[in-house]
Every structure is written in structure tokens, then in C-alpha cells.
mmCIF file with all atom_site columns, C-alpha atoms and ligand atoms in Angstrom:
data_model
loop_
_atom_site.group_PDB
_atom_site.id
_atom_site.type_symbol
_atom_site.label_atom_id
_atom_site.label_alt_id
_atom_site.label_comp_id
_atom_site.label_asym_id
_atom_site.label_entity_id
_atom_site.label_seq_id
_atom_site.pdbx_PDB_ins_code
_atom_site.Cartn_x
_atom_site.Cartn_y
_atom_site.Cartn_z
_atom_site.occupancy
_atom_site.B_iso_or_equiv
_atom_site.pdbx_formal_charge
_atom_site.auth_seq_id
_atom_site.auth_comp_id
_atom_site.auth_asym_id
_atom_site.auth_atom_id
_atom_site.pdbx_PDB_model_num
ATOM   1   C CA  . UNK R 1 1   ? 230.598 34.411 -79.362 1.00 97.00 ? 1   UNK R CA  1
ATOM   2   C CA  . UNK R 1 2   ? 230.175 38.327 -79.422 1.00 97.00 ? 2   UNK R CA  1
ATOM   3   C CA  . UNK R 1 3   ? 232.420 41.115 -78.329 1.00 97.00 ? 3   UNK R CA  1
ATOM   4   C CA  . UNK R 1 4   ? 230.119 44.036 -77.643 1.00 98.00 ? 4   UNK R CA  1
ATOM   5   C CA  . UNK R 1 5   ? 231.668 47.576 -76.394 1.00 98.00 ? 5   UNK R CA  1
ATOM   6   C CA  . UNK R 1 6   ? 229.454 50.513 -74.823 1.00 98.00 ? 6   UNK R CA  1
ATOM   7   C CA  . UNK R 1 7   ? 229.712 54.083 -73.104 1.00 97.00 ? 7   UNK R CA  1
ATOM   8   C CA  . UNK R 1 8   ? 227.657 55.457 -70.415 1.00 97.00 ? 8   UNK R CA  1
ATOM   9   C CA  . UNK R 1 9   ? 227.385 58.297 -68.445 1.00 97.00 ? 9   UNK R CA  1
ATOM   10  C CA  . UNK R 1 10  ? 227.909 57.759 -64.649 1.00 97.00 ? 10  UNK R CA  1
ATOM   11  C CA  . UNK R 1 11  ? 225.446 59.006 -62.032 1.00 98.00 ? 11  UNK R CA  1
ATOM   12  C CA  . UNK R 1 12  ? 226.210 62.448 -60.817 1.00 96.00 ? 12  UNK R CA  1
ATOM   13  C CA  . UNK R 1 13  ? 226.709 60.746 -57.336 1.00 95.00 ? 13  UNK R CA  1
ATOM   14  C CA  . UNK R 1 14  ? 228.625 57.795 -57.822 1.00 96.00 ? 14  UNK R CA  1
ATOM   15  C CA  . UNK R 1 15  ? 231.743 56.687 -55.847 1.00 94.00 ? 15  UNK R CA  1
ATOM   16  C CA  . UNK R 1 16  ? 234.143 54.241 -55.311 1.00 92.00 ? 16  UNK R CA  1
ATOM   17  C CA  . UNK R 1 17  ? 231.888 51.956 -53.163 1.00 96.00 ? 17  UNK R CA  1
ATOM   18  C CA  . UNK R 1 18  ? 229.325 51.476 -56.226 1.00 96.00 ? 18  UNK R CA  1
ATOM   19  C CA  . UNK R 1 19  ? 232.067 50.768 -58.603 1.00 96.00 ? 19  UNK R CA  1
ATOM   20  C CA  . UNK R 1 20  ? 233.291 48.171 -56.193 1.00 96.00 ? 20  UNK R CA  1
ATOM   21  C CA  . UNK R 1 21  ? 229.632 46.747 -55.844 1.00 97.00 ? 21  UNK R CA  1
ATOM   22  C CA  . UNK R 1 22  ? 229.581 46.540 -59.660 1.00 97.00 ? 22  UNK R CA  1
ATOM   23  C CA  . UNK R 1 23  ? 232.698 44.823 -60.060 1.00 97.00 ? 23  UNK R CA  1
ATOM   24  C CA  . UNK R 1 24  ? 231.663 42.194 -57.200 1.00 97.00 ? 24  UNK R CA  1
ATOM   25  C CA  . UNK R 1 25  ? 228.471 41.698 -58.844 1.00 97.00 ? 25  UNK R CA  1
ATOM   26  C CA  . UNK R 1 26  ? 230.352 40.717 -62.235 1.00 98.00 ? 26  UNK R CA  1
ATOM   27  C CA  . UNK R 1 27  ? 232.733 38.510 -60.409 1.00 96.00 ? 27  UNK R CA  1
ATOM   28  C CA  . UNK R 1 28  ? 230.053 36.831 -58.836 1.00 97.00 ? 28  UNK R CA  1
ATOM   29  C CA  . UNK R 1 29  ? 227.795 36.577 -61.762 1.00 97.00 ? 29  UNK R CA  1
ATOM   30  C CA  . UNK R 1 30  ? 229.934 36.327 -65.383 1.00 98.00 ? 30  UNK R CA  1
ATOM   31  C CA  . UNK R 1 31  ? 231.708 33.097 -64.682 1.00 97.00 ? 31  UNK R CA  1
ATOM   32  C CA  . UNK R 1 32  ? 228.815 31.132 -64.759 1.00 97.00 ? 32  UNK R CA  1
ATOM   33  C CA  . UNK R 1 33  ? 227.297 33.040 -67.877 1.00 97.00 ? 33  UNK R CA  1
ATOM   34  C CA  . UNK R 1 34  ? 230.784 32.877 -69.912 1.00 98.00 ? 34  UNK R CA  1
ATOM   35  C CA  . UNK R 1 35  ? 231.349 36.889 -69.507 1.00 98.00 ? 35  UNK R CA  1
ATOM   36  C CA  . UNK R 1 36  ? 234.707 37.942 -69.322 1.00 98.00 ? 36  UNK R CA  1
ATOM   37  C CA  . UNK R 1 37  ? 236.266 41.832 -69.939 1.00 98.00 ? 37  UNK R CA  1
ATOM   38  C CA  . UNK R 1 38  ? 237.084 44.686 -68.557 1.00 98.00 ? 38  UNK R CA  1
ATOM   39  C CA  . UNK R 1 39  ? 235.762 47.991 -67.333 1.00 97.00 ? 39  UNK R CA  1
ATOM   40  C CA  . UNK R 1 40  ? 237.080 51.439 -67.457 1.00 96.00 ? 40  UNK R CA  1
ATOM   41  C CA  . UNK R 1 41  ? 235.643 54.709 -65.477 1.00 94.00 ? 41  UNK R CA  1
ATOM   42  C CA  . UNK R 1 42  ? 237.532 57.669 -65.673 1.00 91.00 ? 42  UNK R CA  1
ATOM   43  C CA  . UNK R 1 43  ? 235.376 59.734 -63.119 1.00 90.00 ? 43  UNK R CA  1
ATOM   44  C CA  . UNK R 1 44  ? 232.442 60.726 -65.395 1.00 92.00 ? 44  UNK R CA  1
ATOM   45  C CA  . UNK R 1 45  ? 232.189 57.878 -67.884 1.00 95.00 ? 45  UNK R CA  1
ATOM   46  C CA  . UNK R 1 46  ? 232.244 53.937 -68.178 1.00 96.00 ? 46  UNK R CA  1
ATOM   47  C CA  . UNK R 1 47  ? 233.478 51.930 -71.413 1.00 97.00 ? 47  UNK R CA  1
ATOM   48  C CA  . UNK R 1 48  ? 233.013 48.223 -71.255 1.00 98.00 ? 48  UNK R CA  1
ATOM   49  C CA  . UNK R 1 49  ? 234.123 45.640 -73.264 1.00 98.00 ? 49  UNK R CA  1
ATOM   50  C CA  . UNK R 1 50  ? 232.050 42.614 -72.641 1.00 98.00 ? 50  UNK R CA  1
ATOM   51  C CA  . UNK R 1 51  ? 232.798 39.140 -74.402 1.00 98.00 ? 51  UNK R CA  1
ATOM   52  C CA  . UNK R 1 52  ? 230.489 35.545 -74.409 1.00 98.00 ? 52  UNK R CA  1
ATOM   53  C CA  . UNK R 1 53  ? 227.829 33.769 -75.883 1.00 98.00 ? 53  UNK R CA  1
ATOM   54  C CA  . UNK R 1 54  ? 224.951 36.215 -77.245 1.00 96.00 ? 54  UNK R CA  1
ATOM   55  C CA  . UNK R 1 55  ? 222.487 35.075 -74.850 1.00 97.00 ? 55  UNK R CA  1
ATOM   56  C CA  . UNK R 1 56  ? 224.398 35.913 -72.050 1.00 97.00 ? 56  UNK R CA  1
ATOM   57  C CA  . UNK R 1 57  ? 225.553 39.250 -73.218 1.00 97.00 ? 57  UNK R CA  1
ATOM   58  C CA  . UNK R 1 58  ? 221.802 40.005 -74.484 1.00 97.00 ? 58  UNK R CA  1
ATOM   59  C CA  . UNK R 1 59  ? 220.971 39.090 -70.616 1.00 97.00 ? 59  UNK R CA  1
ATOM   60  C CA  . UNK R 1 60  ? 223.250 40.946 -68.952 1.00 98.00 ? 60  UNK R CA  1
ATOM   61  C CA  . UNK R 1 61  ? 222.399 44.577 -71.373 1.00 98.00 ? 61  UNK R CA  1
ATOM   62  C CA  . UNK R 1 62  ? 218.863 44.085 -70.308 1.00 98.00 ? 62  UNK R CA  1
ATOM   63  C CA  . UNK R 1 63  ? 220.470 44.217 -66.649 1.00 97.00 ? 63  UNK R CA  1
ATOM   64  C CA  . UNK R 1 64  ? 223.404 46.987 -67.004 1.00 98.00 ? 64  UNK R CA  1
ATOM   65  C CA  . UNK R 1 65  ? 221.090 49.469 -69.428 1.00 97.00 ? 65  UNK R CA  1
ATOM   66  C CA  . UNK R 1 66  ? 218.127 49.623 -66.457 1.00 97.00 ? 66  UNK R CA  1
ATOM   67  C CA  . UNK R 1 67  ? 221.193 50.217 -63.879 1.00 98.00 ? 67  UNK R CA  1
ATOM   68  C CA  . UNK R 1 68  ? 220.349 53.424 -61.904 1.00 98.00 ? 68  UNK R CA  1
ATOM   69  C CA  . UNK R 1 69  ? 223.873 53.959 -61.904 1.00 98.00 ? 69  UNK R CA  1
ATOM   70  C CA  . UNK R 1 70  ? 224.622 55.096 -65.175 1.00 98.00 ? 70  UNK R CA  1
ATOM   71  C CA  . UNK R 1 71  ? 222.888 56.454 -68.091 1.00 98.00 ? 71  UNK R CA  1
ATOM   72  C CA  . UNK R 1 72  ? 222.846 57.064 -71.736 1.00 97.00 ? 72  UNK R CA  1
ATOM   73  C CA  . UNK R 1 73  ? 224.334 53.400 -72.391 1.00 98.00 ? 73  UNK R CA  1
ATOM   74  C CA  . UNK R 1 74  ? 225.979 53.528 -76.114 1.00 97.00 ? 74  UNK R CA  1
ATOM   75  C CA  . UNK R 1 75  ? 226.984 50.869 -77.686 1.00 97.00 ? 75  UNK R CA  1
ATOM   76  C CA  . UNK R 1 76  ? 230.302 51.208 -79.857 1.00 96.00 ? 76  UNK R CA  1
ATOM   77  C CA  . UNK R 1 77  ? 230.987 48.216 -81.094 1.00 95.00 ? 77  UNK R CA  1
ATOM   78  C CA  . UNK R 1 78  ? 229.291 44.590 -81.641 1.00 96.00 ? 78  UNK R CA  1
ATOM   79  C CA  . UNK R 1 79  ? 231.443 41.790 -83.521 1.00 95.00 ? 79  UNK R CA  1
ATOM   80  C CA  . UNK R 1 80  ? 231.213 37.866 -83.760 1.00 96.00 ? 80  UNK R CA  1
ATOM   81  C CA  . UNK R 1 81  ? 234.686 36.695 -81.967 1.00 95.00 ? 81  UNK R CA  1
ATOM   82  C CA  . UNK R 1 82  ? 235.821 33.265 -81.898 1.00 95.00 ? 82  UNK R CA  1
ATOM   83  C CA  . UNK R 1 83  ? 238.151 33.422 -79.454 1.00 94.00 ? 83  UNK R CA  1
ATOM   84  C CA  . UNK R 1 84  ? 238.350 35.442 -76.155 1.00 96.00 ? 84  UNK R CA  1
ATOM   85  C CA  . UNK R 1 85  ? 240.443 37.963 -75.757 1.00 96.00 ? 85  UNK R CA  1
ATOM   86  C CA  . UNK R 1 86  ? 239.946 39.090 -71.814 1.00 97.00 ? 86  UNK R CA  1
ATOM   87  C CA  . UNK R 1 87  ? 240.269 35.167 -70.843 1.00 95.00 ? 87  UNK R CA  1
ATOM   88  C CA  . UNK R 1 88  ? 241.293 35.703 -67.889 1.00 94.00 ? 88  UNK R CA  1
ATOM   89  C CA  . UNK R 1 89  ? 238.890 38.801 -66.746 1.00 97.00 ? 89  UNK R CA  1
ATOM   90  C CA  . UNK R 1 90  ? 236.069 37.897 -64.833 1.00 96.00 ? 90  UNK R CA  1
ATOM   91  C CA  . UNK R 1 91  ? 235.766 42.046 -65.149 1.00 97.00 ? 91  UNK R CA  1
ATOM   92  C CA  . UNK R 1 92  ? 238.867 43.460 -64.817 1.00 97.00 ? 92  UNK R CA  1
ATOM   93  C CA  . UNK R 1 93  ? 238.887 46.988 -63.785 1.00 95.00 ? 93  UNK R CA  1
ATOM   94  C CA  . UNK R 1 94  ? 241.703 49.064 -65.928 1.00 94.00 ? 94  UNK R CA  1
ATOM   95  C CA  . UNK R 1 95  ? 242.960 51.603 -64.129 1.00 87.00 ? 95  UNK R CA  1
ATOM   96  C CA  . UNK R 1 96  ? 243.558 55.359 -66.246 1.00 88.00 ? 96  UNK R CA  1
ATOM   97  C CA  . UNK R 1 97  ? 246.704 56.777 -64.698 1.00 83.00 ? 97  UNK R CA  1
ATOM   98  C CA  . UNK R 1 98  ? 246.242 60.235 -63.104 1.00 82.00 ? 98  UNK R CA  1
ATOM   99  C CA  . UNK R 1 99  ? 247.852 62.552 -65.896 1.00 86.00 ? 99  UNK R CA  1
ATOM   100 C CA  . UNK R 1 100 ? 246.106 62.493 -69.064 1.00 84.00 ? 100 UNK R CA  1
ATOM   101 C CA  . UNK R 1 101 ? 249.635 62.753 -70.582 1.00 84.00 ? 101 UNK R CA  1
ATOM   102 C CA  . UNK R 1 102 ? 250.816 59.325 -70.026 1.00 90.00 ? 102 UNK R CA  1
ATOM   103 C CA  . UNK R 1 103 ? 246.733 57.277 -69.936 1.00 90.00 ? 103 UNK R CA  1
ATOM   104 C CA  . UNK R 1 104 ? 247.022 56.592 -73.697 1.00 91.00 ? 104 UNK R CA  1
ATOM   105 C CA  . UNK R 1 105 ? 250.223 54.848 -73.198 1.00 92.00 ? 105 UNK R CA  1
ATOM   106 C CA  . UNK R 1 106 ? 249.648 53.031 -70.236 1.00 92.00 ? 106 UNK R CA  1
ATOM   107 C CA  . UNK R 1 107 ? 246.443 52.109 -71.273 1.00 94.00 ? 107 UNK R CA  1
ATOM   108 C CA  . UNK R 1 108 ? 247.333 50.803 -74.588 1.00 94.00 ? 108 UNK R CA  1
ATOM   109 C CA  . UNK R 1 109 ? 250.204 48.328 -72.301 1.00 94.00 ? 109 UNK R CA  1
ATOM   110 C CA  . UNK R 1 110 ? 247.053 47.220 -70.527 1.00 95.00 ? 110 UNK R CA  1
ATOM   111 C CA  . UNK R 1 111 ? 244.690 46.054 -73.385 1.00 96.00 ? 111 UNK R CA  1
ATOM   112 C CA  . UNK R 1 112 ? 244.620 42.586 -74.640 1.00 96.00 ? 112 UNK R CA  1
ATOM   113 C CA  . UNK R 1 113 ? 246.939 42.121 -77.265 1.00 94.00 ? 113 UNK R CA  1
ATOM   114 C CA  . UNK R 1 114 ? 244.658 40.797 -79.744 1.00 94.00 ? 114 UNK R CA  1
ATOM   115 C CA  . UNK R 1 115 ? 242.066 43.312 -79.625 1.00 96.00 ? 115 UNK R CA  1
ATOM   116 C CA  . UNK R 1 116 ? 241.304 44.323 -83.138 1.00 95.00 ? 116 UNK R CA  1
ATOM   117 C CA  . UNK R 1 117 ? 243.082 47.735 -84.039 1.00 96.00 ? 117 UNK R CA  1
ATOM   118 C CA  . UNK R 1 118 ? 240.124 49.882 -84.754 1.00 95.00 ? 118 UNK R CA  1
ATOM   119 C CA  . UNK R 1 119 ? 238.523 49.059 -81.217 1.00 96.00 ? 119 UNK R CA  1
ATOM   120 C CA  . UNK R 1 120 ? 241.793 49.488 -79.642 1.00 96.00 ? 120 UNK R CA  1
ATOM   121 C CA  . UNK R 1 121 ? 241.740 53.464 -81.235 1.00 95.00 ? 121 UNK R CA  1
ATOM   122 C CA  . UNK R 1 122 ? 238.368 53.850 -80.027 1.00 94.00 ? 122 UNK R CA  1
ATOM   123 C CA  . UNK R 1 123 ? 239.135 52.615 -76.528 1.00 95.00 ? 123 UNK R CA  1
ATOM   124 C CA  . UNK R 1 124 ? 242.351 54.487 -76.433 1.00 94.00 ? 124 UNK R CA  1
ATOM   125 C CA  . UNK R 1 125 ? 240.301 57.994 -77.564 1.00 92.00 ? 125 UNK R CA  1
ATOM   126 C CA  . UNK R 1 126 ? 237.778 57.399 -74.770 1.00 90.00 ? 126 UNK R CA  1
ATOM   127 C CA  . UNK R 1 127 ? 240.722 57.497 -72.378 1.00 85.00 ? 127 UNK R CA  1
ATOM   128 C CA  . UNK R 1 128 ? 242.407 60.922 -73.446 1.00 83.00 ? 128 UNK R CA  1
ATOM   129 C CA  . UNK R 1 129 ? 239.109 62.479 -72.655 1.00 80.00 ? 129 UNK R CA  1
ATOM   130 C CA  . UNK R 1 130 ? 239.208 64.208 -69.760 1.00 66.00 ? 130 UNK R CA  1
HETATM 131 C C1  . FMN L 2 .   ? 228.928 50.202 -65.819 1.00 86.74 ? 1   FMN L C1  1
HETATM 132 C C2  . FMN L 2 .   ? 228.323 48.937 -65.271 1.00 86.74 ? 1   FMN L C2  1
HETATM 133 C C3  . FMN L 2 .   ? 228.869 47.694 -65.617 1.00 86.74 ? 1   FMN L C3  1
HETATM 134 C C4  . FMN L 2 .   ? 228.322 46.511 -65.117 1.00 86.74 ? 1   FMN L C4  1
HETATM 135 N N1  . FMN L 2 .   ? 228.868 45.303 -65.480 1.00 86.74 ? 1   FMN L N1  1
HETATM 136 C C5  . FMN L 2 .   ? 228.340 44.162 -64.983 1.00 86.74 ? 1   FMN L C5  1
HETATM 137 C C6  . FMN L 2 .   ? 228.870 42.896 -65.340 1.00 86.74 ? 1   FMN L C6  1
HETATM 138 O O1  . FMN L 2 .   ? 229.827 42.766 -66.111 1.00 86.74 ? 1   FMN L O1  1
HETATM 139 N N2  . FMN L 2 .   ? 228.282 41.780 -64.798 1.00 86.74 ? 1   FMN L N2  1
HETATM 140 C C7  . FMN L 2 .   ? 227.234 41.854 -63.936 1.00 86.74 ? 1   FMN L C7  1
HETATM 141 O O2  . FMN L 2 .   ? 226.751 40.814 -63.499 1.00 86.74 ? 1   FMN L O2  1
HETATM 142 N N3  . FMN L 2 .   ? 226.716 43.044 -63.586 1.00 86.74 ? 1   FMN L N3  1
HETATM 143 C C8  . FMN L 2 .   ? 227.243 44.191 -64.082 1.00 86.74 ? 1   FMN L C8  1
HETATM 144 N N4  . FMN L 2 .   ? 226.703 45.390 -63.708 1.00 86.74 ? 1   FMN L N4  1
HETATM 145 C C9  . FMN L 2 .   ? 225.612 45.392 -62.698 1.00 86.74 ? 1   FMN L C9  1
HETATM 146 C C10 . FMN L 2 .   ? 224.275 45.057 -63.307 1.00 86.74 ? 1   FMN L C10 1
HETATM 147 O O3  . FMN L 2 .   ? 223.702 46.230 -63.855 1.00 86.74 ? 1   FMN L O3  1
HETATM 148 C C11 . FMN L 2 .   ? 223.333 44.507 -62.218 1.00 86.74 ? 1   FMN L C11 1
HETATM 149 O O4  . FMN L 2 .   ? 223.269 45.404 -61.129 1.00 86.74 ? 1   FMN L O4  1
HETATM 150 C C12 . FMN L 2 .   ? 223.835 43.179 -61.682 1.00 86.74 ? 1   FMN L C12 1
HETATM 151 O O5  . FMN L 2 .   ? 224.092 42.281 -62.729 1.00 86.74 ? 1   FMN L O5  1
HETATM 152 C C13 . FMN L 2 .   ? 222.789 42.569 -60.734 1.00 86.74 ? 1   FMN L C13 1
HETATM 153 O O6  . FMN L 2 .   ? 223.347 41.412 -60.199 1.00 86.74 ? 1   FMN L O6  1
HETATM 154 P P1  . FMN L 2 .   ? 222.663 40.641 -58.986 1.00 86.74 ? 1   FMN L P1  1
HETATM 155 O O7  . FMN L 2 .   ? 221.244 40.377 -59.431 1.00 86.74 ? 1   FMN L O7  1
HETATM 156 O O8  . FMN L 2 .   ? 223.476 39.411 -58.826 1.00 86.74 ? 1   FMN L O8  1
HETATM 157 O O9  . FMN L 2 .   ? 222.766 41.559 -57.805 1.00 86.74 ? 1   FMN L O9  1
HETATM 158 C C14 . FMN L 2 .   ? 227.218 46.587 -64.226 1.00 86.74 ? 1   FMN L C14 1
HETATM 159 C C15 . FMN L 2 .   ? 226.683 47.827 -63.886 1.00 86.74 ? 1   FMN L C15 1
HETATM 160 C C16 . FMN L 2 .   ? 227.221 49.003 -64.395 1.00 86.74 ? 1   FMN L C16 1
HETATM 161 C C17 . FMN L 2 .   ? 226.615 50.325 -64.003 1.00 86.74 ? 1   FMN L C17 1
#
């Protein structure tokens, strides 16, 4: 299995009825590939942590980097796992809390315990930006 992390930038229009599309689309479609994680959008940008079997995650890149939605896709991270760590995440959307002051914090509460601490920093710094 792979954990693979990107960035993007989100389309200039985007709102809250395309991220809801996108999450229904990964609830509906990552069980059956064996794609859990979560996704983050903090009104400009997406991170995503994906997790599964390579084929799968190769599959669904192909799908999410020619998504009209976003742009610049950047991957961050890509490391063999053997064990999940977003189990229970179809795609779980993580929520940043409105002041920038306490979204490192909260955030860090939020993140799967096991996540390796060098991803955690990077998903944590992605957070603070504004
Ligand atoms: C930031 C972002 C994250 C996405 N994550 C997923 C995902 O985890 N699973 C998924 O199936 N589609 C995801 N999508 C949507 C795919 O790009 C694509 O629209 C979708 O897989 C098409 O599914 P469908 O053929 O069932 O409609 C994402 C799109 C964006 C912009």
C-alpha cells in the first residue's frame, strides 16, 4: 500500500456545493478501490492525503489531476505504508477552525495518530497558511 499527499490550487469559483460533490464522489467511489483519507480546503487550497493499493491511487491521480476544479496538483509526499492510518475515512473532510490562531492545534487533535511526524509538520504548515 501507498500513502501519497498533494496540494492544489482551487478554482477561482469554487464553493461549497463542488466540495460537497467531491466528497460524494469519493464516498461513492473509494470503498470499492480501497481509498481511504482525508481532505482539507482552507478556501484557496486543497491537501489530500490519500491511502490504498498503488493501482488504485495511480487511477484515481489520473482522475483528480484532469479535475477542472483545481489546479497545479503537487504532490508532497509518496511512501509504502503497511497499515492504514485513515481506516475509517472513506474521505473525511477536516475542518480548519476559523482563527488561524487555534487551526494548528485543532488540526493536529484531528490527524490520525500514527501519521508519521514529518508529514504531520507538513500538513500542520499547510494549515497556518492563510
Ligand atoms: C481536491 C479533489 C479531491 C478529490 N478526491 C477524490 C477522491 O478521493 N475520490 C474520488 O473518487 N474522486 C475524487 N475527486 C473527484 C475526481 O476528480 C473525479 O471527479 C471523480 O472521481 C469522478 O467520479 P465519477 O466518475 O464517479 O463521477 C476529487 C476531486 C478534487 C478536485
Amino acid at each position: 500500500m501507498r500513502q501519497l499527499v498533494y496540494i492544489s490550487t482551487a478554482a477561482p469559483d469554487l464553493d461549497q456545493v463542488d466540495i460537497a460533490n467531491i466528497l460524494e464522489a469519493s464516498s461513492r467511489n473509494n470503498p470499492e478501490r480501497g481509498i481511504t483519507g482525508f481532505l482539507i480546503f482552507n478556501g484557496r487550497n486543497f491537501l489530500q492525503l490519500v491511502e490504498g493499493p498503488k493501482n488504485s491511487l495511480d487511477a484515481l491521480m489520473a482522475n483528480i489531476q484532469r479535475d477542472p476544479r483545481h489546479s497545479g496538483v503537487v504532490r508532497l509526499e509518496e511512501n509504502p505504508i503497511t497499515e492504514r492510518l485513515c481506516e475509517k475515512w472513506t474521505m473525511k473532510q477536516l475542518m480548519l477552525a476559523d482563527s488561524i490562531d487555534t487551526r494548528e492545534a485543532s488540526l493536529d487533535q484531528a490527524l490520525p495518530e500514527a501519521l508519521a511526524a514529518r508529514v504531520r509538520r507538513t500538513i500542520l504548515n499547510f494549515a497556518s497558511l492563510n
